[in-house]
Amino acid sequence: MKDERKIAGSLALRVAELRVSAPNGLLLLSVEALTVSPGETVVIKGPSGAGKSTLLYALAGLLPATGDICWGDTNIVHLNDRARTAFRRRHMGFVFQDHLLFEELSAEGNAALAAAYAPKAERVTLKTSANEHLTQLGLGGHATRGIASFSGGERQRVAVARALAGNPAIVLADEPTASLDRPAADRLIEDLVLLAEASGRTLIAVTHDTHFHARASRVLNVLDGVLQPEAPHG
Amino acid sequence: MADLWVSLPNGMQDLALFFALLAPALVTGLLTLRGFAPWGLLRGMLRRHFWVSITFIVLIATSVAIGTGLIAQERGLRRGTAQAADKFDLIVAAPGSEITAMLAAVYLQPSDIPLLDGETYQRIAEQEHVSLAAPIAFGDSWNASPVVGTTPQFVAHLSGTLAEGEVFTTVDEAVAGANVPLAIGDTFTPSHGHGDATDDGAHAGYHYIITGRMEPTGSPWDRAILVPVEGVWLIHGMPNGHDDGWSGDPGPPFDPAYFPGTPAILVRAEQLWANYALQSAFTTSETMAFFPGAVLARLHSLLGDVRDVMSMLAAITQVVVAAGVLTGLVILMRLLARRLALLRALGAPRRFVFALVWSFAATLLGTGTAIGLALGMAAATVISRIVSERTDILIRAQLGWPELHLVAAFFSITVLLALVPALLALRRAPVADLRST
C-alpha cells in the first residue's frame, strides 16, 4: 500500500514538563519529557484509567495543560482555542474506539466530513482525497452507501479514511481496534500503520492491543498518570 | 426619512416592513453560516431525528396557523360585510335599533320592524338631490330565500345589468338573486314568514314568475328573490300603493293615500354631502336614518378589539410554543453532544458547531413557519367558505401583508432565540462529551 500524497509537513513532537489537571486541581497526567520523530509509529499502553487517553487528548490540544507540547515549532499549549482548533484541522487526524461516524451519512460523507467546515478552496481536494483513501482501504465501491449498513471493521476503515482525508502529518488513534474482532482489528492495524508509514505520517495510538504493540516502533507506558521512562534500546 | 417613508406607496411600505422584520433572521443566517457548508450534516441530523423534527415543526406550524388564520379571517369578515353593505348608502326605518334595522334591510335577517307610512316615503322621495328612494318590504320567503318587495330602480341599483332576463314589469314577476335555485320562467308561491315561523298556505293562489337573474353581489341578496313591492302588498290583502288610475307598471311614484307601509327605505342621494343632510332631516321622533357603513364601522371596531385580544393570545401561544421547541432543542443538543464534540476534536471551528446547531433550529422554525402560514390560510379559506354558505356574505380570506409581517417577525424573533441553544452547545467540554457513551 503506497501513499504518494503530499502530507501537511513533517512535525516532530517534543513534550516537556507537561501537566494536565482536572478542574478541581487534581493532577491527571504528568510527562517530564517525550519526543517523537516525524513518521514514527508510537503506541501508548497502560492500565485502564492510567491517563493514556488524557495524554492523547492533551497532545491534540483538547485539554488545558501546562508545560510544552511542541509540534514542530508550534507549542500548542500557548495557542488559543481557535488556533489550536485550526492546528488540529490542518495537521491532525483522529480515529476513535467506537468509530464515531454519522450514521445517516454515506461513507463518502463521513470521510469528507471536514469539507463542511474547511475553506471553500479546500473542499474539492478534501472530497477527492476522502474517496481515494476509501478506495485504498477497500471501500471504493461502497462510498455512497449509508454507514448504517457497514460492518464494524468497515466502519472503522471509514473512520481511518476520515482521519487521513486532510492528509495530516499526525494521526492520533484512541483504542482503534477495541470494538473489532481479531481479523478486522489486524486488518485495521495494517491499514493504519502502512498508510502512516507510506507517507511519513506520525501515528500515535492508545491501545491495549498487543498486535498493535508489535507493529509500533516504540511502546510508551503510562502508569497512574505518569509517563514512564522508556527502557534503553538494545 | 419620515417624508420618504410617507411618500412610498402602501405596497412598497408593506414590502419594506416585511424585509425589515425578516432582516434580523437573514443577517443572522448570513453571518452564522458564512464560509461553511453544513447542509449534508444538517440533512443527516434532520433524518436522524425525523419524528422529533416533525413534532417540532407541527407545533410551530399550529401556533403560526392560529395567528395568521385569525388575522386573515377577521379581515375577510370585515371586508365581506362592508362589501355587502356597499350599495346601501342611507337607510330610513322606524325608530329603534340601528343594528336590527341594518341586519334586516341589508343582510335580510328576519325581524319585526314597524312600518313607515306613505307620507314619510313621499317626503323622502321628494327631497332635493334624492336619486333613489326604494321601499324594502321583507317578511315573506320561498324555500329559505327571502322574498323582498322593492322597485325596479332598486334592482338596477343593486345588480347593475342583470346576468340574464329582465327586471319585473308586472306585479306577478320576480327577479332571482344569483344563488336562488329558480330558472327564468319558473313560478313559485311565497310563504308568509321565515324559517320555523313560515306559514306555507298563507299566500296560496298567488304566483310569481321569474323573469330575470341578478349578477352576484357577494351579499345575502344573492339568495333573495326581488318582487315588485306592489305584489307584496297585494298578496297581503293591502292596497297596491297607487291610485285607481295606476298603469300597472311597478315602482314609484306611489300615492301616500294607498301606501300600506314599508319597514325600510333605501335612500341614495346624488352627492355624498346630501346623504348627511338627509340623515339629519330624517333623524326624528318618527323616523331613524342611519348609514349602514357607520354602524358596521362601530361593529368592526368592536371586532377589532376582539381581534386584538385574540391576536395577543395567539402571539402568546406562539411564544410559548417557540420557547418549548427551543427548550426541546437544548435537550436534543445534549443528545447530540458527542457528535458535536467529535466535530470539535476533528478541528471544526467553534463557529461551525454553533452554525450547525443554529441552522438545525432555524430549519425547524422556518419550515414550521412556512407550513403554518399555508395552514392558516387554508383554514381561513375553509372557514370563510362555511361562513359564506351560511350567511351569503362573500368572505374571502386572502394572504395579506399583516400575516406576512406576523410570520416574518415570528421567524426573526425565534431564530434569534435559537442562538441560545447554539451558544449552550459551545459551553460543553469536548473531551468529556467524547468520553461519554
XYZ file of C-alpha atoms in Angstrom:
671
model
C 0.000 0.000 0.000
C 1.652 3.226 -1.153
C 0.536 6.716 -0.446
C 2.347 9.268 -2.523
C 0.162 12.174 -1.493
C 1.859 15.161 -0.033
C 1.124 15.423 3.652
C 0.944 18.685 5.556
C 4.618 18.834 6.511
C 6.653 16.689 8.880
C 6.229 17.542 12.510
C 8.390 16.248 15.308
C 6.835 16.130 18.743
C 8.626 17.458 21.793
C 6.874 17.406 25.144
C 8.408 18.843 28.288
C 7.057 19.154 31.831
C 3.511 18.545 30.699
C 0.885 18.683 33.412
C -2.830 18.135 32.910
C -5.141 18.781 35.840
C -8.859 18.298 36.459
C -10.969 21.423 37.067
C -10.758 20.656 40.810
C -6.944 20.799 40.665
C -6.323 17.045 40.791
C -3.268 16.154 38.700
C -4.343 13.788 35.947
C -1.199 13.483 33.890
C 2.473 14.245 34.207
C 5.028 13.898 31.421
C 8.544 15.069 32.078
C 9.827 14.600 28.569
C 8.780 12.916 25.367
C 9.977 13.189 21.828
C 8.566 11.549 18.722
C 10.260 11.823 15.366
C 8.280 12.522 12.213
C 6.975 9.307 10.652
C 7.262 7.246 13.843
C 4.530 4.852 14.934
C 4.191 5.092 18.696
C 1.853 3.119 20.882
C 0.804 4.196 24.369
C -0.185 1.418 26.723
C -1.155 1.220 30.334
C -3.969 0.074 32.606
C -7.465 1.485 32.276
C -7.712 4.918 33.856
C -3.937 5.404 33.866
C -4.121 8.520 31.712
C -3.381 7.180 28.216
C -6.306 8.884 26.544
C -5.669 12.030 28.593
C -2.184 12.126 27.093
C -3.590 11.638 23.600
C -6.191 14.411 24.021
C -3.572 16.688 25.552
C -1.289 16.108 22.556
C -4.245 17.096 20.365
C -4.701 20.315 22.325
C -8.147 19.270 23.522
C -7.320 19.597 27.230
C -5.992 22.600 29.141
C -2.384 21.894 30.094
C 0.828 23.462 31.319
C 4.346 22.815 30.076
C 5.280 22.412 26.436
C 3.686 20.413 23.654
C 5.632 21.373 20.573
C 4.618 20.011 17.211
C 7.439 21.235 15.057
C 7.873 24.875 16.001
C 4.349 25.255 17.327
C 3.813 24.988 21.061
C 0.089 24.289 21.152
C -0.108 24.914 24.906
C 0.399 28.574 24.151
C -2.189 28.747 21.378
C -5.684 29.999 21.982
C -8.635 27.686 21.352
C -9.185 28.990 17.839
C -5.579 28.482 16.803
C -5.441 25.016 18.403
C -8.597 24.048 16.511
C -7.097 25.305 13.253
C -3.882 23.380 14.017
C -5.858 20.176 14.557
C -7.729 20.667 11.322
C -4.533 21.219 9.303
C -2.197 18.732 10.896
C -4.106 16.011 12.769
C -6.395 13.135 12.012
C -8.355 11.238 14.685
C -9.577 7.645 14.956
C -11.772 6.740 17.931
C -12.647 3.477 19.638
C -16.283 3.265 18.532
C -15.953 4.832 15.085
C -17.951 7.972 15.966
C -19.380 8.180 12.480
C -22.533 9.957 11.389
C -24.914 7.049 10.811
C -27.180 8.942 8.445
C -24.339 9.948 6.094
C -22.676 7.831 3.422
C -19.120 6.545 3.730
C -18.010 9.367 1.478
C -19.959 11.915 3.522
C -18.227 10.727 6.680
C -14.764 10.503 5.166
C -15.090 14.018 3.732
C -16.731 15.424 6.857
C -14.156 18.202 7.123
C -15.389 19.629 3.817
C -18.368 21.034 5.750
C -16.170 23.466 7.664
C -12.994 23.656 5.575
C -12.278 26.766 3.495
C -14.145 26.631 0.204
C -10.914 26.258 -1.823
C -10.029 23.029 0.005
C -13.393 21.270 -0.224
C -12.928 19.591 -3.604
C -9.447 18.377 -2.663
C -10.792 17.003 0.603
C -13.576 15.081 -1.114
C -11.169 13.684 -3.711
C -8.720 12.662 -1.012
C -11.503 11.056 1.047
C -12.584 8.955 -1.930
C -9.013 7.930 -2.695
C -8.481 6.792 0.890
C -11.760 4.865 0.846
C -10.519 3.098 -2.293
C -7.148 2.350 -0.684
C -8.981 0.902 2.301
C -11.062 -1.367 0.062
C -14.272 0.632 0.282
C -14.128 2.314 -3.106
C -17.258 0.575 -4.337
C -19.205 1.479 -1.216
C -18.551 5.201 -0.993
C -22.190 6.177 -1.437
C -23.579 3.503 0.882
C -25.089 4.557 4.176
C -22.900 3.829 7.186
C -25.743 2.004 8.917
C -25.237 -0.944 6.543
C -21.470 -1.266 7.259
C -19.837 -3.868 9.494
C -17.744 -2.788 12.476
C -14.484 -3.267 10.568
C -15.763 -1.333 7.565
C -16.929 1.492 9.779
C -13.531 1.773 11.400
C -11.888 1.863 7.957
C -14.225 4.735 7.043
C -13.050 6.425 10.244
C -9.446 5.936 9.092
C -10.305 7.436 5.709
C -11.819 10.409 7.551
C -8.655 10.793 9.634
C -6.456 10.736 6.541
C -8.642 12.744 4.165
C -6.981 16.027 5.065
C -3.531 14.441 4.557
C -2.434 15.294 8.091
C 1.125 14.896 9.380
C -0.163 13.383 12.628
C -2.706 10.619 13.190
C -3.984 10.079 16.717
C -5.933 6.925 17.482
C -7.760 6.120 20.710
C -8.259 2.340 21.102
C -8.997 1.972 17.365
C -9.282 -1.841 17.489
C -11.142 -2.203 20.782
C -14.545 -2.762 19.215
C -13.362 -5.067 16.418
C -12.935 -8.822 16.145
C -9.398 -10.137 15.624
C -9.349 -10.320 11.810
C -10.896 -6.884 11.458
C -8.547 -5.483 14.101
C -5.482 -6.939 12.343
C -6.556 -5.520 9.012
C -7.128 -2.113 10.562
C -3.698 -2.145 12.244
C -2.060 -2.976 8.917
C -4.037 -0.290 7.095
C -3.259 2.369 9.691
C 0.434 1.565 10.045
C 1.102 1.138 6.331
C -0.808 4.270 5.339
C 1.060 6.235 8.000
C 4.479 4.832 7.127
C 3.984 5.154 3.374
C 3.517 8.895 3.615
C 5.769 9.662 6.587
C 2.962 10.407 9.000
C 3.422 10.257 12.734
C 0.995 7.747 14.237
C 0.315 7.807 17.970
C -2.164 5.215 19.177
C -3.523 4.448 22.614
C -4.241 0.744 22.654
C -4.244 -2.430 24.712
C -3.900 -4.482 21.542
C -0.596 -6.406 21.642
C -0.754 -6.901 17.859
C -0.611 -3.166 17.541
C 2.247 -3.001 20.038
C 4.181 -5.408 17.819
C 3.784 -3.112 14.776
C 4.917 0.038 16.608
C 8.412 1.492 16.529
C 8.064 2.423 20.198
C 5.736 1.488 23.023
C 5.208 4.022 25.795
C 3.770 3.125 29.160
C 1.547 5.328 31.312
C 1.014 4.367 34.955
C -1.028 6.333 37.452
C -0.975 9.431 35.295
C 2.764 9.401 34.760
C 4.525 8.593 31.501
C 7.147 6.051 32.436
C 10.733 6.426 31.256
C 11.469 4.280 28.234
C 13.754 1.323 28.574
C 17.062 1.870 26.784
C 17.185 0.376 23.283
C 19.116 -2.771 22.661
C -36.605 59.978 6.329
C -40.164 60.173 7.614
C -41.129 62.123 4.496
C -39.568 59.473 2.272
C -41.464 56.741 4.127
C -44.770 58.614 3.799
C -44.125 59.230 0.107
C -43.807 55.487 -0.591
C -46.854 53.654 -1.980
C -48.588 51.368 0.532
C -47.341 48.251 -1.233
C -43.745 49.456 -1.023
C -44.144 50.284 2.654
C -45.518 46.803 3.329
C -42.708 45.192 1.340
C -40.078 47.290 3.112
C -41.583 46.444 6.516
C -41.640 42.741 5.605
C -37.941 42.727 4.760
C -37.132 44.873 7.780
C -38.861 42.311 10.012
C -37.148 39.446 8.232
C -33.756 41.165 8.189
C -32.587 40.007 11.648
C -33.121 36.376 10.603
C -31.416 36.838 7.242
C -28.459 38.744 8.674
C -28.059 36.196 11.489
C -28.155 33.377 8.946
C -25.604 35.018 6.664
C -23.213 35.841 9.491
C -23.581 32.454 11.164
C -23.262 30.274 8.068
C -20.657 32.392 6.241
C -17.867 30.181 4.907
C -19.473 26.855 5.898
C -21.369 24.142 4.050
C -23.223 22.275 6.810
C -26.059 21.065 4.563
C -25.107 17.392 4.459
C -24.730 17.238 8.227
C -27.922 19.225 8.658
C -29.873 16.825 6.449
C -28.361 13.966 8.419
C -29.445 15.472 11.741
C -32.957 16.015 10.412
C -33.118 12.434 9.169
C -31.726 11.037 12.395
C -34.247 12.946 14.487
C -37.046 12.751 11.946
C -40.008 12.339 14.301
C -38.695 14.840 16.801
C -38.207 17.311 13.954
C -41.703 16.618 12.624
C -43.187 17.139 16.095
C -41.384 20.460 16.474
C -42.476 21.561 13.005
C -46.116 20.616 13.686
C -46.095 22.559 16.965
C -44.628 25.646 15.322
C -46.936 25.354 12.302
C -50.011 25.066 14.511
C -49.168 28.147 16.521
C -48.383 30.167 13.385
C -51.556 28.912 11.678
C -53.694 30.099 14.587
C -52.179 33.571 14.422
C -52.245 34.056 10.673
C -55.612 32.363 10.187
C -57.185 34.575 12.811
C -55.951 37.780 11.236
C -56.900 36.722 7.701
C -60.328 35.523 8.828
C -61.125 38.713 10.687
C -60.042 40.883 7.764
C -62.034 38.761 5.306
C -65.116 39.020 7.509
C -64.720 42.784 7.817
C -64.270 43.262 4.071
C -67.101 40.876 3.219
C -69.624 42.579 5.458
C -68.505 46.008 4.242
C -68.821 44.935 0.620
C -72.295 43.532 1.260
C -73.383 46.896 2.661
C -71.669 48.922 -0.040
C -74.829 49.612 -2.041
C -76.794 50.760 0.984
C -75.931 54.423 1.404
C -78.646 55.528 3.803
C -81.441 53.526 5.407
C -84.548 55.120 6.843
C -86.625 52.995 9.213
C -88.889 53.409 12.213
C -87.018 54.469 15.378
C -85.392 51.581 17.160
C -82.161 49.660 16.911
C -79.945 50.651 14.006
C -78.265 47.265 14.159
C -81.583 45.407 13.972
C -82.723 47.573 11.072
C -79.389 47.118 9.304
C -79.427 43.339 9.781
C -82.967 43.237 8.380
C -82.613 45.654 5.455
C -79.031 44.988 4.379
C -78.370 41.413 5.488
C -82.003 40.227 5.176
C -82.133 38.741 8.666
C -85.796 38.131 9.655
C -87.004 40.837 12.002
C -90.206 42.558 13.063
C -89.819 46.226 12.306
C -92.607 48.831 12.483
C -93.709 50.203 9.099
C -93.074 53.660 7.730
C -96.166 55.237 6.226
C -96.741 56.651 2.770
C -96.341 60.273 3.790
C -92.909 59.567 5.192
C -91.947 57.782 1.987
C -93.340 60.708 -0.005
C -91.303 63.243 1.972
C -88.129 61.263 1.406
C -88.767 60.685 -2.290
C -89.492 64.363 -2.884
C -86.298 65.578 -1.181
C -83.989 67.550 -3.406
C -80.909 65.530 -4.540
C -82.545 62.131 -3.792
C -81.884 59.891 -6.777
C -83.339 56.690 -5.333
C -85.884 56.046 -2.596
C -86.740 52.361 -2.636
C -89.072 50.612 -0.209
C -87.636 47.369 1.073
C -90.506 45.157 2.179
C -89.452 41.862 3.695
C -91.358 39.214 5.598
C -92.114 36.518 3.027
C -89.920 33.708 1.824
C -89.656 30.854 -0.609
C -87.676 27.771 0.185
C -85.491 29.686 2.687
C -84.959 32.519 0.200
C -86.265 35.879 1.417
C -88.868 37.406 -0.897
C -88.313 41.164 -0.844
C -90.666 43.724 -2.260
C -88.977 46.713 -3.868
C -88.788 48.721 -7.075
C -87.185 48.072 -10.478
C -84.858 51.009 -9.770
C -83.507 49.249 -6.675
C -82.880 46.068 -8.704
C -80.893 48.127 -11.207
C -79.013 49.833 -8.360
C -78.154 46.536 -6.670
C -77.242 44.444 -9.695
C -76.451 46.900 -12.485
C -77.228 44.940 -15.609
C -78.886 41.599 -14.950
C -76.981 38.369 -15.523
C -79.920 37.173 -17.587
C -83.522 38.077 -18.337
C -85.280 41.309 -17.469
C -86.433 43.251 -14.467
C -90.057 42.679 -13.434
C -92.607 44.804 -15.283
C -95.801 43.454 -13.681
C -96.765 42.688 -10.066
C -96.503 38.938 -10.567
C -92.984 38.912 -11.976
C -89.783 38.447 -9.973
C -86.010 38.696 -10.271
C -83.982 35.951 -8.636
C -80.734 36.523 -6.797
C -77.633 34.900 -8.251
C -77.823 31.838 -5.983
C -81.592 31.215 -5.994
C -82.387 27.759 -7.430
C -85.052 29.026 -9.807
C -84.681 29.427 -13.562
C -86.223 32.061 -15.756
C -89.791 31.030 -16.445
C -90.137 29.131 -13.148
C -93.045 30.060 -10.929
C -93.309 29.978 -7.171
C -95.709 30.770 -4.383
C -94.187 32.671 -1.482
C -94.744 31.648 2.113
C -95.532 34.102 4.856
C -92.721 34.469 7.320
C -89.276 32.856 7.597
C -87.806 29.701 8.971
C -89.797 27.897 11.639
C -92.480 30.608 11.601
C -93.276 30.043 7.933
C -96.944 29.800 7.015
C -96.848 27.930 3.701
C -100.510 28.285 2.872
C -100.955 31.963 3.649
C -100.390 33.074 0.089
C -101.907 30.104 -1.712
C -103.128 31.040 -5.128
C -100.528 33.750 -5.677
C -97.694 33.012 -8.060
C -94.656 34.880 -9.223
C -92.797 34.060 -12.408
C -89.054 34.554 -12.638
C -88.141 36.964 -15.447
C -84.527 37.768 -14.613
C -81.482 36.907 -12.536
C -79.147 39.367 -10.866
C -75.379 39.386 -11.118
C -73.683 38.044 -7.992
C -73.317 40.731 -5.331
C -71.449 38.776 -2.661
C -74.225 39.583 -0.213
C -77.336 37.873 1.220
C -79.212 39.423 -1.692
C -77.765 36.654 -3.876
C -80.145 34.327 -2.052
C -83.147 36.710 -2.227
C -85.991 36.936 -4.697
C -86.899 40.503 -5.550
C -90.517 41.205 -6.435
C -92.491 44.416 -7.001
C -93.410 45.904 -3.644
C -96.918 46.275 -5.028
C -97.109 42.472 -5.289
C -96.105 42.059 -1.642
C -98.802 44.470 -0.578
C -101.426 42.807 -2.776
C -100.845 39.246 -1.561
C -101.184 40.544 1.995
C -104.588 41.987 1.086
C -103.441 45.579 1.172
C -103.684 48.409 -1.388
C -101.095 48.361 -4.141
C -99.620 51.798 -3.347
C -101.182 53.548 -6.327
C -104.496 55.199 -7.056
C -107.155 53.743 -9.315
C -105.552 55.137 -12.441
C -102.314 53.105 -11.990
C -100.859 51.804 -15.235
C -99.711 48.565 -13.626
C -96.006 49.366 -14.014
C -94.227 48.579 -10.750
C -92.358 51.328 -8.926
C -92.760 54.984 -7.999
C -94.472 57.344 -7.869
C -96.598 55.945 -5.048
C -99.728 57.567 -3.716
C -99.419 58.139 0.039
C -103.143 57.530 0.433
C -102.720 53.975 -0.877
C -99.272 53.260 0.503
C -99.646 50.429 3.055
C -96.222 50.937 4.598
C -92.674 49.600 4.378
C -90.240 48.545 7.108
C -87.304 50.303 5.480
C -86.433 52.676 2.695
C -83.091 52.724 0.928
C -82.136 56.295 0.092
C -79.417 57.364 -2.289
C -78.507 60.975 -2.925
C -76.785 62.431 -5.935
C -73.973 63.856 -3.816
C -72.266 62.495 -0.751
C -72.933 65.596 1.333
C -76.636 65.312 0.561
C -76.728 61.947 2.332
C -75.642 63.665 5.531
C -78.335 66.312 5.076
C -80.920 63.588 4.552
C -79.727 61.681 7.606
C -80.104 64.827 9.649
C -83.518 65.585 8.208
C -84.928 62.131 8.895
C -83.472 61.540 12.303
C -86.673 62.499 14.073
C -89.072 61.099 16.634
C -90.895 59.282 13.834
C -88.007 58.078 11.700
C -84.473 56.802 12.137
C -81.918 57.467 9.388
C -78.532 55.828 9.511
C -75.568 54.908 7.375
C -75.052 51.118 7.411
C -71.373 51.792 6.792
C -71.124 53.793 10.024
C -72.957 51.104 12.003
C -70.643 48.495 10.514
C -67.621 50.607 11.402
C -68.745 50.546 15.037
C -69.216 46.770 14.858
C -65.831 46.369 13.175
C -64.253 48.466 15.875
C -65.661 46.043 18.426
C -64.490 43.156 16.238
C -61.095 44.814 16.076
C -60.865 44.878 19.870
C -61.713 41.180 19.981
C -59.150 40.582 17.254
C -56.509 42.418 19.269
C -57.195 40.235 22.297
C -57.181 37.067 20.198
C -54.059 38.158 18.329
C -52.348 38.702 21.652
C -53.415 35.243 22.802
C -52.180 33.804 19.502
C -48.865 35.636 19.930
C -48.535 34.296 23.474
C -49.255 30.804 22.112
C -46.545 31.273 19.513
C -44.042 32.461 22.093
C -44.876 29.557 24.436
C -44.587 27.021 21.605
C -41.345 28.572 20.366
C -39.938 28.533 23.906
C -40.988 24.884 24.251
C -39.362 23.984 20.956
C -36.143 25.786 21.851
C -36.077 24.073 25.247
C -36.577 20.784 23.422
C -33.669 21.700 21.174
C -31.439 22.327 24.180
C -32.287 18.818 25.401
C -31.781 17.406 21.914
C -28.378 19.091 21.711
C -27.354 17.182 24.839
C -28.115 14.002 22.934
C -26.005 15.301 20.072
C -23.210 16.450 22.367
C -20.869 13.586 21.471
C -21.176 14.262 17.765
C -20.592 17.959 18.291
C -17.560 17.120 20.438
C -16.306 14.887 17.636
C -16.509 17.795 15.221
C -14.525 19.947 17.647
C -11.910 17.193 18.031
C -11.583 16.864 14.270
C -10.846 20.560 14.007
C -14.226 22.112 13.270
C -14.234 25.725 14.436
C -16.494 26.567 17.353
C -18.401 28.839 14.980
C -19.170 25.818 12.760
C -20.676 23.859 15.653
C -22.610 26.987 16.575
C -23.781 27.355 12.951
C -24.810 23.697 12.732
C -26.950 23.820 15.882
C -28.435 27.170 14.905
C -29.215 26.081 11.338
C -30.913 22.928 12.672
C -33.157 25.095 14.861
C -33.674 27.668 12.097
C -34.672 24.936 9.635
C -37.333 23.634 12.025
C -38.550 27.148 12.745
C -38.545 28.197 9.088
C -40.295 25.058 7.884
C -42.851 25.264 10.698
C -43.496 28.924 9.993
C -43.957 28.385 6.250
C -46.261 25.403 6.770
C -48.122 27.331 9.481
C -48.702 30.221 7.098
C -50.082 27.851 4.449
C -52.177 26.004 7.048
C -53.526 29.252 8.458
C -54.594 30.428 5.024
C -56.124 27.047 4.195
C -58.069 27.030 7.473
C -59.213 30.617 6.957
C -60.331 29.769 3.411
C -62.351 26.772 4.600
C -63.916 28.731 7.465
C -64.687 31.624 5.096
C -66.425 29.241 2.730
C -68.549 27.826 5.546
C -69.442 31.294 6.843
C -70.216 32.439 3.283
C -72.521 29.471 2.747
C -74.340 30.150 5.987
C -74.654 33.930 5.688
C -74.402 34.513 1.928
C -71.884 37.207 2.717
C -68.954 36.620 0.410
C -65.920 36.338 2.668
C -62.531 35.948 1.084
C -59.672 35.181 3.443
C -56.604 36.011 1.410
C -52.951 36.131 2.281
C -52.196 39.720 3.177
C -49.308 41.785 4.427
C -50.390 41.589 8.083
C -49.925 37.806 8.010
C -46.589 38.095 6.220
C -45.444 40.723 8.727
C -46.521 38.474 11.589
C -44.635 35.431 10.312
C -41.557 37.498 9.428
C -41.477 38.914 12.962
C -42.106 35.489 14.487
C -39.378 33.885 12.401
C -36.853 36.605 13.176
C -37.514 36.558 16.912
C -37.392 32.782 17.161
C -34.238 32.335 15.073
C -32.574 34.939 17.276
C -33.728 32.921 20.304
C -32.288 29.844 18.588
C -28.857 31.379 19.173
C -29.292 30.348 22.823
C -29.190 26.541 22.303
C -26.338 27.112 19.836
C -24.395 29.065 22.465
C -25.162 26.446 25.127
C -23.786 23.731 22.829
C -20.449 25.573 22.779
C -20.153 25.653 26.558
C -19.681 21.905 26.760
C -16.244 20.336 27.205
C -15.428 18.266 24.061
C -13.290 15.651 25.808
C -15.905 14.947 28.483
C -18.542 14.520 25.754
C -16.216 12.340 23.650
C -15.671 10.016 26.612
C -19.391 9.785 27.400
C -21.301 6.851 25.943
